[in-house]
XYZ file of N, CA and C in Angstrom:
654
model
N -0.612 61.123 31.041
C -1.023 60.059 30.111
C -0.032 58.901 30.200
N -0.536 57.681 30.242
C 0.331 56.519 30.371
C 1.145 56.312 29.096
N 2.256 55.596 29.241
C 3.110 55.275 28.101
C 3.374 53.776 28.098
N 4.041 53.306 27.069
C 4.284 51.871 26.945
C 5.770 51.571 27.024
N 6.100 50.641 27.934
C 7.476 50.170 28.061
C 7.840 49.335 26.836
N 9.149 49.137 26.592
C 9.562 48.358 25.424
C 9.001 46.934 25.428
N 8.733 46.369 26.633
C 8.212 45.001 26.707
C 6.693 44.944 26.646
N 6.043 46.089 26.388
C 4.600 46.117 26.231
C 3.826 46.540 27.463
N 4.492 46.632 28.604
C 3.801 47.014 29.838
C 3.376 48.476 29.789
N 2.165 48.748 30.286
C 1.656 50.114 30.359
C 2.113 50.740 31.669
N 2.821 51.852 31.580
C 3.352 52.495 32.789
C 2.820 53.926 32.881
N 2.559 54.388 34.117
C 2.040 55.744 34.286
C 3.136 56.785 34.076
N 2.720 57.967 33.737
C 3.642 59.092 33.643
C 3.246 60.123 34.685
N 4.045 61.142 34.815
C 3.811 62.165 35.836
C 2.407 62.746 35.697
N 1.700 62.795 36.819
C 0.358 63.356 36.836
C -0.752 62.338 36.733
N -0.441 61.088 36.366
C -1.472 60.048 36.293
C -1.899 59.626 37.695
N -3.211 59.372 37.912
C -3.660 58.856 39.213
C -3.008 57.499 39.480
N -2.236 57.401 40.543
C -1.434 56.206 40.778
C -2.297 54.963 40.990
N -3.336 55.056 41.815
C -4.156 53.882 42.102
C -4.884 53.385 40.856
N -5.333 54.291 40.015
C -6.021 53.889 38.791
C -5.058 53.295 37.764
N -3.779 53.618 37.870
C -2.794 53.135 36.901
C -2.392 51.688 37.148
N -2.522 51.218 38.402
C -2.050 49.865 38.722
C -2.767 48.758 37.956
N -4.108 48.764 37.842
C -4.775 47.685 37.091
C -4.318 47.596 35.635
N -4.151 48.759 34.984
C -3.692 48.749 33.591
C -2.283 48.172 33.492
N -1.449 48.500 34.478
C -0.092 47.950 34.482
C -0.124 46.432 34.665
N -0.926 45.960 35.614
C -1.000 44.522 35.885
C -1.540 43.755 34.677
N -2.504 44.348 33.953
C -3.051 43.699 32.758
C -1.988 43.519 31.676
N -1.071 44.462 31.586
C -0.149 44.496 30.451
C 1.215 43.883 30.718
N 1.535 43.592 31.985
C 2.901 43.197 32.299
C 3.223 41.767 31.880
N 2.223 40.903 31.675
C 2.472 39.559 31.173
C 3.071 38.610 32.183
N 2.670 38.699 33.432
C 3.178 37.781 34.447
C 2.537 36.399 34.290
N 3.165 35.395 34.903
C 2.653 34.028 34.878
C 1.986 33.739 36.216
N 0.683 33.443 36.181
C -0.064 33.172 37.406
C -0.008 31.684 37.735
N 0.142 31.358 39.006
C 0.145 29.974 39.455
C -1.293 29.504 39.648
N -1.640 28.346 39.050
C -2.972 27.763 39.210
C -2.821 26.285 39.524
N -3.675 25.764 40.384
C -3.589 24.361 40.791
C -4.176 23.409 39.753
N -5.051 23.918 38.898
C -5.703 23.071 37.900
C -6.238 23.946 36.779
N -6.676 23.307 35.704
C -7.316 24.040 34.617
C -8.571 24.736 35.124
N -9.323 24.051 35.987
C -10.554 24.638 36.529
C -10.260 25.900 37.323
N -9.192 25.883 38.131
C -8.877 27.067 38.931
C -8.378 28.206 38.043
N -7.658 27.883 36.971
C -7.220 28.923 36.040
C -8.425 29.577 35.370
N -9.393 28.760 34.988
C -10.595 29.313 34.364
C -11.395 30.150 35.350
N -11.402 29.748 36.618
C -12.086 30.546 37.636
C -11.408 31.903 37.788
N -10.082 31.928 37.710
C -9.357 33.196 37.774
C -9.710 34.082 36.586
N -9.863 33.477 35.414
C -10.242 34.248 34.233
C -11.672 34.766 34.345
N -12.555 33.986 34.965
C -13.920 34.466 35.211
C -13.897 35.716 36.077
N -13.074 35.682 37.122
C -12.974 36.854 38.005
C -12.384 38.043 37.254
N -11.397 37.776 36.400
C -10.800 38.862 35.621
C -11.833 39.498 34.694
N -12.666 38.663 34.081
C -13.701 39.190 33.195
C -14.728 40.004 33.972
N -15.092 39.531 35.154
C -16.079 40.234 35.976
C -15.605 41.633 36.342
N -14.300 41.774 36.562
C -13.746 43.080 36.950
C -13.307 43.911 35.751
N -13.613 43.421 34.530
C -13.286 44.192 33.339
C -11.868 44.019 32.836
N -11.230 42.916 33.218
C -9.833 42.710 32.822
C -9.637 41.353 32.155
N -10.567 40.968 31.291
C -10.440 39.693 30.577
C -9.251 39.740 29.620
N -8.588 38.606 29.381
C -7.459 38.590 28.448
C -7.920 38.839 27.015
N -7.021 39.318 26.192
C -7.283 39.553 24.773
C -6.095 39.030 23.966
N -6.229 39.058 22.648
C -5.112 38.612 21.809
C -3.891 39.505 21.974
N -4.102 40.782 22.274
C -2.968 41.691 22.476
C -2.482 41.708 23.915
N -3.318 41.239 24.847
C -2.948 41.174 26.261
C -3.349 39.806 26.815
N -2.650 38.736 26.422
C -3.015 37.394 26.893
C -2.659 37.183 28.354
N -3.258 36.152 28.938
C -2.953 35.744 30.312
C -2.192 34.425 30.276
N -1.264 34.253 31.237
C -0.415 33.065 31.277
C -0.563 32.362 32.624
N -0.533 31.026 32.576
C -0.696 30.230 33.792
C 0.346 29.120 33.855
N 0.808 28.866 35.081
C 1.648 27.706 35.377
C 0.752 26.693 36.082
N 0.429 25.595 35.388
C -0.421 24.546 35.960
C 0.409 23.273 36.045
N 0.857 22.952 37.233
C 1.669 21.751 37.425
C 2.977 21.773 36.660
N 3.549 22.952 36.460
C 4.808 23.069 35.740
C 4.666 23.194 34.236
N 3.445 23.168 33.713
C 3.188 23.338 32.285
C 2.601 24.728 32.059
N 3.122 25.446 31.062
C 2.679 26.811 30.803
C 1.525 26.830 29.797
N 0.489 27.606 30.142
C -0.689 27.757 29.292
C -0.923 29.238 29.000
N -1.634 29.488 27.897
C -1.911 30.855 27.459
C -3.392 30.989 27.131
N -3.986 32.101 27.549
C -5.371 32.417 27.203
C -5.401 33.766 26.505
N -6.012 33.809 25.320
C -6.141 35.081 24.599
C -7.584 35.574 24.593
N -8.403 35.012 25.494
C -9.792 35.431 25.600
C -10.770 34.550 24.852
N -10.267 33.600 24.066
C -11.154 32.720 23.299
C -11.853 31.728 24.224
N -13.078 31.361 23.841
C -13.849 30.372 24.593
C -14.411 29.324 23.636
N -14.605 28.118 24.157
C -15.279 27.043 23.437
C -16.348 26.462 24.344
N -17.599 26.508 23.894
C -18.693 26.023 24.725
C -18.813 26.776 26.042
N -18.448 28.053 26.032
C -18.529 28.870 27.237
C -17.342 28.752 28.165
N -16.389 27.865 27.865
C -15.207 27.673 28.720
C -13.992 28.332 28.077
N -13.153 28.920 28.899
C -11.935 29.556 28.404
C -11.017 28.520 27.751
N -10.472 28.859 26.596
C -9.494 27.996 25.929
C -8.118 28.280 26.511
N -7.453 27.239 26.988
C -6.090 27.350 27.508
C -5.166 26.566 26.577
N -4.304 27.265 25.874
C -3.402 26.637 24.908
C -2.048 26.378 25.549
N -1.522 25.176 25.341
C -0.195 24.852 25.856
C 0.844 25.701 25.129
N 1.769 26.278 25.874
C 2.837 27.058 25.267
C 3.781 26.128 24.510
N 4.229 26.560 23.344
C 5.177 25.797 22.516
C 4.645 24.408 22.172
N 3.348 24.300 21.998
C 2.741 23.007 21.685
C 3.155 22.537 20.292
N 3.524 21.261 20.187
C 3.829 20.692 18.881
C 2.572 20.687 18.013
N 2.755 20.893 16.728
C 1.645 20.889 15.782
C 1.700 19.613 14.953
N 0.559 18.962 14.784
C 0.484 17.745 13.981
C -0.496 17.956 12.834
N -0.032 17.719 11.618
C -0.852 17.851 10.418
C -0.929 16.501 9.716
N -2.096 16.176 9.173
C -2.287 14.887 8.503
C -3.066 15.089 7.207
N -2.672 14.351 6.182
C -3.383 14.383 4.900
C -3.498 12.970 4.354
N -4.588 12.715 3.648
C -4.766 11.439 2.974
C -4.237 11.502 1.551
N -4.721 10.614 0.713
C -4.271 10.560 -0.679
C -4.707 11.810 -1.436
N -3.908 12.210 -2.408
C -4.265 13.351 -3.245
C -5.513 13.010 -4.064
N -6.235 14.051 -4.431
C -7.442 13.864 -5.229
C -7.087 13.293 -6.603
N -7.872 12.333 -7.050
C -7.679 11.776 -8.378
C -6.596 10.723 -8.488
N -6.112 10.221 -7.357
C -5.091 9.175 -7.405
C -5.660 7.933 -8.095
N -4.986 7.473 -9.136
C -5.465 6.334 -9.912
C -5.163 5.022 -9.195
N -6.140 4.112 -9.197
C -5.938 2.829 -8.527
C -4.904 1.973 -9.250
N -4.813 2.112 -10.574
C -3.768 1.420 -11.328
C -3.017 2.460 -12.151
N -1.708 2.498 -11.963
C -0.891 3.539 -12.576
C 0.313 2.921 -13.266
N 0.637 3.451 -14.424
C 1.858 3.077 -15.128
C 2.716 4.322 -15.298
N 4.008 4.192 -15.058
C 4.918 5.332 -15.162
C 6.271 4.830 -15.640
N 6.922 5.631 -16.469
C 8.224 5.255 -16.989
C 9.307 5.297 -15.929
N 10.383 4.578 -16.164
C 11.483 4.565 -15.218
C 12.018 5.965 -14.953
N 12.245 6.282 -13.690
C 12.703 7.610 -13.299
C 11.588 8.601 -13.033
N 10.326 8.172 -13.150
C 9.192 9.058 -12.909
C 8.641 8.931 -11.501
N 7.805 9.902 -11.122
C 7.199 9.921 -9.788
C 5.678 9.981 -9.901
N 5.020 9.430 -8.913
C 3.578 9.576 -8.743
C 3.348 10.183 -7.366
N 2.747 11.371 -7.318
C 2.454 11.998 -6.023
C 1.245 11.307 -5.408
N 1.388 10.820 -4.173
C 0.274 10.125 -3.532
C -0.328 10.917 -2.372
N 0.445 11.850 -1.776
C -0.095 12.682 -0.696
C 0.757 13.937 -0.581
N 0.176 14.980 0.025
C 0.882 16.261 0.122
C 0.324 17.076 1.277
N 1.194 17.802 1.958
C 0.795 18.704 3.039
C 1.473 20.053 2.850
N 0.685 21.123 2.885
C 1.241 22.471 2.899
C 1.390 22.907 4.352
N 2.598 23.297 4.720
C 2.890 23.696 6.096
C 2.592 25.183 6.252
N 1.701 25.579 7.163
C 1.380 26.995 7.338
C 2.609 27.802 7.747
N 2.689 29.023 7.242
C 3.783 29.928 7.604
C 3.635 30.349 9.059
N 4.757 30.372 9.786
C 4.782 30.843 11.163
C 5.936 31.836 11.332
N 5.827 32.752 12.300
C 6.893 33.746 12.478
C 8.055 33.244 13.323
N 8.252 31.939 13.393
C 9.351 31.364 14.168
C 9.864 30.116 13.454
N 11.099 29.747 13.757
C 11.716 28.576 13.126
C 11.158 27.293 13.730
N 11.112 26.232 12.898
C 10.598 24.940 13.359
C 11.432 23.800 12.782
N 11.438 22.701 13.498
C 11.931 21.444 12.948
C 10.723 20.539 12.748
N 10.850 19.584 11.830
C 9.719 18.694 11.594
C 10.197 17.274 11.365
N 9.321 16.344 11.662
C 9.507 14.946 11.304
C 8.228 14.503 10.607
N 8.379 13.798 9.504
C 7.233 13.414 8.680
C 7.188 11.899 8.525
N 5.973 11.368 8.526
C 5.742 9.927 8.399
C 4.800 9.686 7.221
N 5.220 8.869 6.293
C 4.376 8.549 5.151
C 4.135 7.055 5.047
N 2.894 6.670 4.810
C 2.605 5.260 4.558
C 1.698 5.146 3.332
N 1.852 4.043 2.613
C 1.139 3.879 1.352
C 0.982 2.397 1.039
N -0.265 1.988 0.780
C -0.500 0.621 0.308
C -0.253 0.573 -1.193
N 0.345 -0.514 -1.657
C 0.571 -0.674 -3.088
C 0.682 -2.154 -3.440
N 0.421 -2.444 -4.709
C 0.681 -3.774 -5.269
C 1.477 -3.561 -6.559
N 2.736 -3.964 -6.526
C 3.596 -3.812 -7.696
C 3.285 -4.928 -8.685
N 2.847 -4.555 -9.882
C 2.521 -5.549 -10.905
C 3.743 -5.854 -11.774
N 4.519 -4.839 -12.036
C 5.776 -5.047 -12.761
C 6.693 -3.862 -12.494
N 7.984 -4.114 -12.496
C 8.947 -3.056 -12.246
C 9.345 -2.965 -10.786
N 10.069 -1.912 -10.451
C 10.552 -1.673 -9.095
C 10.100 -0.290 -8.643
N 9.665 -0.189 -7.371
C 9.099 1.065 -6.870
C 9.634 1.390 -5.485
N 9.888 2.680 -5.258
C 10.265 3.202 -3.942
C 9.165 4.123 -3.444
N 9.033 4.220 -2.127
C 8.192 5.236 -1.503
C 9.123 6.315 -0.981
N 8.910 7.564 -1.406
C 9.819 8.658 -1.068
C 9.047 9.820 -0.453
N 9.726 10.557 0.417
C 9.105 11.667 1.137
C 10.079 12.843 1.123
N 9.578 14.026 0.699
C 10.452 15.195 0.587
C 9.716 16.494 0.870
N 10.384 17.456 1.537
C 9.916 18.840 1.481
C 10.297 19.418 0.125
N 9.621 20.497 -0.279
C 9.822 20.999 -1.641
C 11.155 21.698 -1.854
N 11.975 21.856 -0.812
C 13.304 22.439 -0.989
C 14.400 21.373 -0.981
N 14.015 20.102 -1.081
C 14.974 19.001 -1.109
C 14.839 18.249 -2.426
N 15.961 17.973 -3.065
C 15.925 17.238 -4.331
C 15.383 15.833 -4.111
N 14.528 15.394 -5.022
C 13.974 14.048 -4.925
C 15.064 13.002 -5.164
N 14.793 11.793 -4.728
C 15.656 10.630 -4.934
C 17.045 10.822 -4.339
N 17.130 11.528 -3.211
C 18.411 11.710 -2.522
C 18.422 11.054 -1.146
N 17.286 10.966 -0.513
C 17.178 10.353 0.816
C 15.698 10.136 1.119
N 15.386 9.673 2.341
C 14.000 9.496 2.784
C 13.220 8.586 1.828
N 13.648 7.331 1.712
C 12.961 6.424 0.808
C 12.954 5.011 1.379
N 12.015 4.215 0.893
C 11.960 2.790 1.207
C 11.499 2.052 -0.044
N 11.770 0.755 -0.110
C 11.475 -0.031 -1.309
C 10.230 -0.893 -1.092
N 9.307 -0.855 -2.071
C 8.167 -1.763 -2.058
C 8.622 -3.172 -2.453
N 7.866 -4.174 -1.991
C 8.097 -5.533 -2.473
C 7.889 -5.573 -3.985
N 8.619 -6.449 -4.651
C 8.518 -6.529 -6.108
C 7.225 -7.177 -6.587
N 6.520 -7.861 -5.697
C 5.253 -8.475 -6.094
C 4.367 -8.628 -4.869
N 3.055 -8.707 -5.093
C 2.116 -8.861 -3.988
C 1.819 -7.545 -3.295
N 0.915 -7.603 -2.312
C 0.540 -6.413 -1.552
C 1.698 -5.971 -0.667
N 1.804 -4.644 -0.482
C 2.856 -4.100 0.379
C 2.347 -2.829 1.034
N 2.734 -2.625 2.284
C 2.456 -1.381 2.987
C 3.781 -0.649 3.168
N 4.020 0.338 2.308
C 5.264 1.091 2.383
C 5.226 2.113 3.504
N 6.377 2.345 4.136
C 6.481 3.328 5.219
C 7.822 4.032 5.095
N 7.806 5.369 5.260
C 9.033 6.153 5.143
C 8.977 7.319 6.124
N 10.137 7.701 6.639
C 10.256 8.809 7.590
C 11.217 9.845 7.016
N 10.870 11.125 7.159
C 11.746 12.215 6.747
C 11.768 13.301 7.800
N 12.684 14.247 7.663
C 12.814 15.315 8.658
C 13.456 16.528 8.004
N 13.401 17.654 8.692
C 14.008 18.868 8.164
C 13.725 20.056 9.051
N 14.065 21.236 8.577
C 13.837 22.481 9.302
C 13.103 23.463 8.396
N 12.360 24.357 9.026
C 11.635 25.406 8.315
C 11.964 26.723 8.999
N 12.495 27.667 8.255
C 12.859 28.953 8.832
C 11.623 29.820 9.070
N 11.780 30.803 9.938
C 10.686 31.723 10.245
C 10.197 32.396 8.965
N 8.872 32.433 8.790
C 8.282 33.083 7.632
C 8.388 32.306 6.341
N 8.842 31.063 6.405
C 9.067 30.268 5.205
C 7.873 29.355 4.919
N 7.499 29.256 3.643
C 6.430 28.358 3.209
C 7.043 27.048 2.739
N 6.505 25.927 3.233
C 7.020 24.624 2.838
C 5.870 23.687 2.497
N 6.116 22.793 1.543
C 5.191 21.728 1.197
C 5.931 20.403 1.302
N 5.340 19.441 1.982
C 5.930 18.110 2.107
C 5.098 17.151 1.265
N 5.765 16.373 0.426
C 5.060 15.460 -0.465
C 5.496 14.019 -0.275
N 4.569 13.111 -0.532
C 4.826 11.670 -0.484
C 4.673 11.135 -1.908
N 5.682 10.415 -2.390
C 5.726 10.002 -3.789
C 6.047 8.514 -3.921
N 5.546 7.927 -4.989
C 6.031 6.629 -5.446
C 6.998 6.903 -6.594
N 8.197 6.363 -6.485
C 9.221 6.551 -7.511
C 9.393 5.269 -8.312
N 9.403 5.403 -9.620
C 9.590 4.249 -10.498
C 11.081 4.059 -10.752
N 11.684 3.122 -10.031
C 13.103 2.842 -10.251
C 13.329 2.259 -11.641
N 12.320 1.528 -12.136
C 12.290 1.037 -13.521
C 10.881 1.286 -14.039
N 10.641 1.003 -15.320
C 9.276 1.129 -15.846
C 8.324 0.362 -14.932
N 7.243 1.034 -14.538
C 6.451 0.533 -13.408
C 4.969 0.454 -13.739
N 4.348 -0.642 -13.321
C 2.892 -0.763 -13.278
C 2.537 -1.102 -11.840
N 1.677 -0.280 -11.219
C 1.438 -0.414 -9.786
C -0.007 -0.081 -9.457
N -0.579 -0.805 -8.506
C -1.894 -0.489 -7.954
C -1.694 0.314 -6.678
N -2.468 1.402 -6.523
C -2.398 2.255 -5.342
C -3.781 2.379 -4.725
N -3.825 2.879 -3.504
C -5.090 3.004 -2.779
C -5.260 4.428 -2.274
N -6.473 4.969 -2.430
C -6.766 6.315 -1.936
C -7.495 6.290 -0.602
N -7.562 5.118 0.053
C -8.234 5.048 1.348
C -7.240 5.358 2.467
N -7.585 5.011 3.707
C -6.771 5.396 4.862
C -5.418 4.699 4.911
N -5.178 3.722 4.035
C -3.867 3.085 3.970
C -2.806 4.058 3.452
N -3.243 5.093 2.748
C -2.316 6.090 2.214
C -2.466 7.370 3.022
N -1.392 7.774 3.698
C -1.490 8.902 4.624
C -0.120 9.530 4.853
N -0.135 10.844 5.056
C 1.079 11.607 5.362
C 0.831 12.415 6.626
N 1.726 12.289 7.603
C 1.619 13.025 8.865
C 2.911 13.790 9.107
N 2.783 15.063 9.486
C 3.942 15.903 9.794
C 3.771 16.470 11.199
N 4.790 16.298 12.035
C 4.819 16.875 13.376
C 5.864 17.983 13.402
N 5.456 19.172 13.881
C 6.323 20.347 13.885
C 6.576 20.814 15.307
N 7.821 21.205 15.578
C 8.211 21.693 16.899
C 8.980 23.002 16.746
N 8.713 24.004 17.601
C 9.519 25.225 17.561
C 10.983 24.896 17.819
N 11.882 25.600 17.143
C 13.308 25.345 17.326
C 14.032 26.628 17.710
N 15.204 26.470 18.290
C 15.994 27.600 18.756
C 16.403 28.492 17.588
N 16.300 29.787 17.786
C 16.718 30.754 16.776
C 18.176 31.111 17.020
N 19.025 30.910 16.023
C 20.458 31.213 16.160
C 20.883 32.204 15.095
C-alpha cells in the first residue's frame, strides 16, 4: 500500500506494482511544468484529464510560462482551464457606505465614515497599501480625510486636508501589515478638526481601494 511523504508526494511501499505506482507519484509530487504559452499549458491539462490525471484542489498543477508561475486546481471558466498567477496581488474596492448623507454636520473632534473594506482572512502574512478619495464641499469648519485599518488609532497619520471652501476632491494614502489569520477592516473617514458642516457624495467620487501583497514570514 502506498504511503505519503512529508511533502505530500505519494510513494510506493514494498510489494506495490512499480509501474502502476509511477503515475500516482507524478500526480502528487508538485513539479513545475514548462509551457510556451497559456494555450499550451491548457493543452497539457486537457491531456492530463484525458488520461485520468486532471489537477484538483488537493493536487494542483504548476506551470512556468515565460518565467511567470501559474497554478491550476482543476477549475474551469467557459470550458477553459483557469490558470492563476502565483502570489498574485489582490485588489479590493468599495464605494461610499450605505446611507451616507449628502449634507452632514458633526462636532469638532468627530468622524464621519465614508467608505469601508473588510479584508478577507488569509493563512499568510500580507502588506497593504490603501488609496482613498472623496468629493466634498466644506460649508463651515475644517475637515480632514483620514484612512485607517481598525488596529490603528485615528487622527495619528494617513490624512489630508480639504479646502476650507468650495468643491474639493480629497485623496489620502495609507499602508500597513496584516498577520496570517488576522481579520482587518480599513476605513475612510472625514474628520472634523472643528465644528463642521460639509456636503459629501455617495457616487464614484467617493471610493476606497486596497492592494494586498504576500509578505515574508519571519
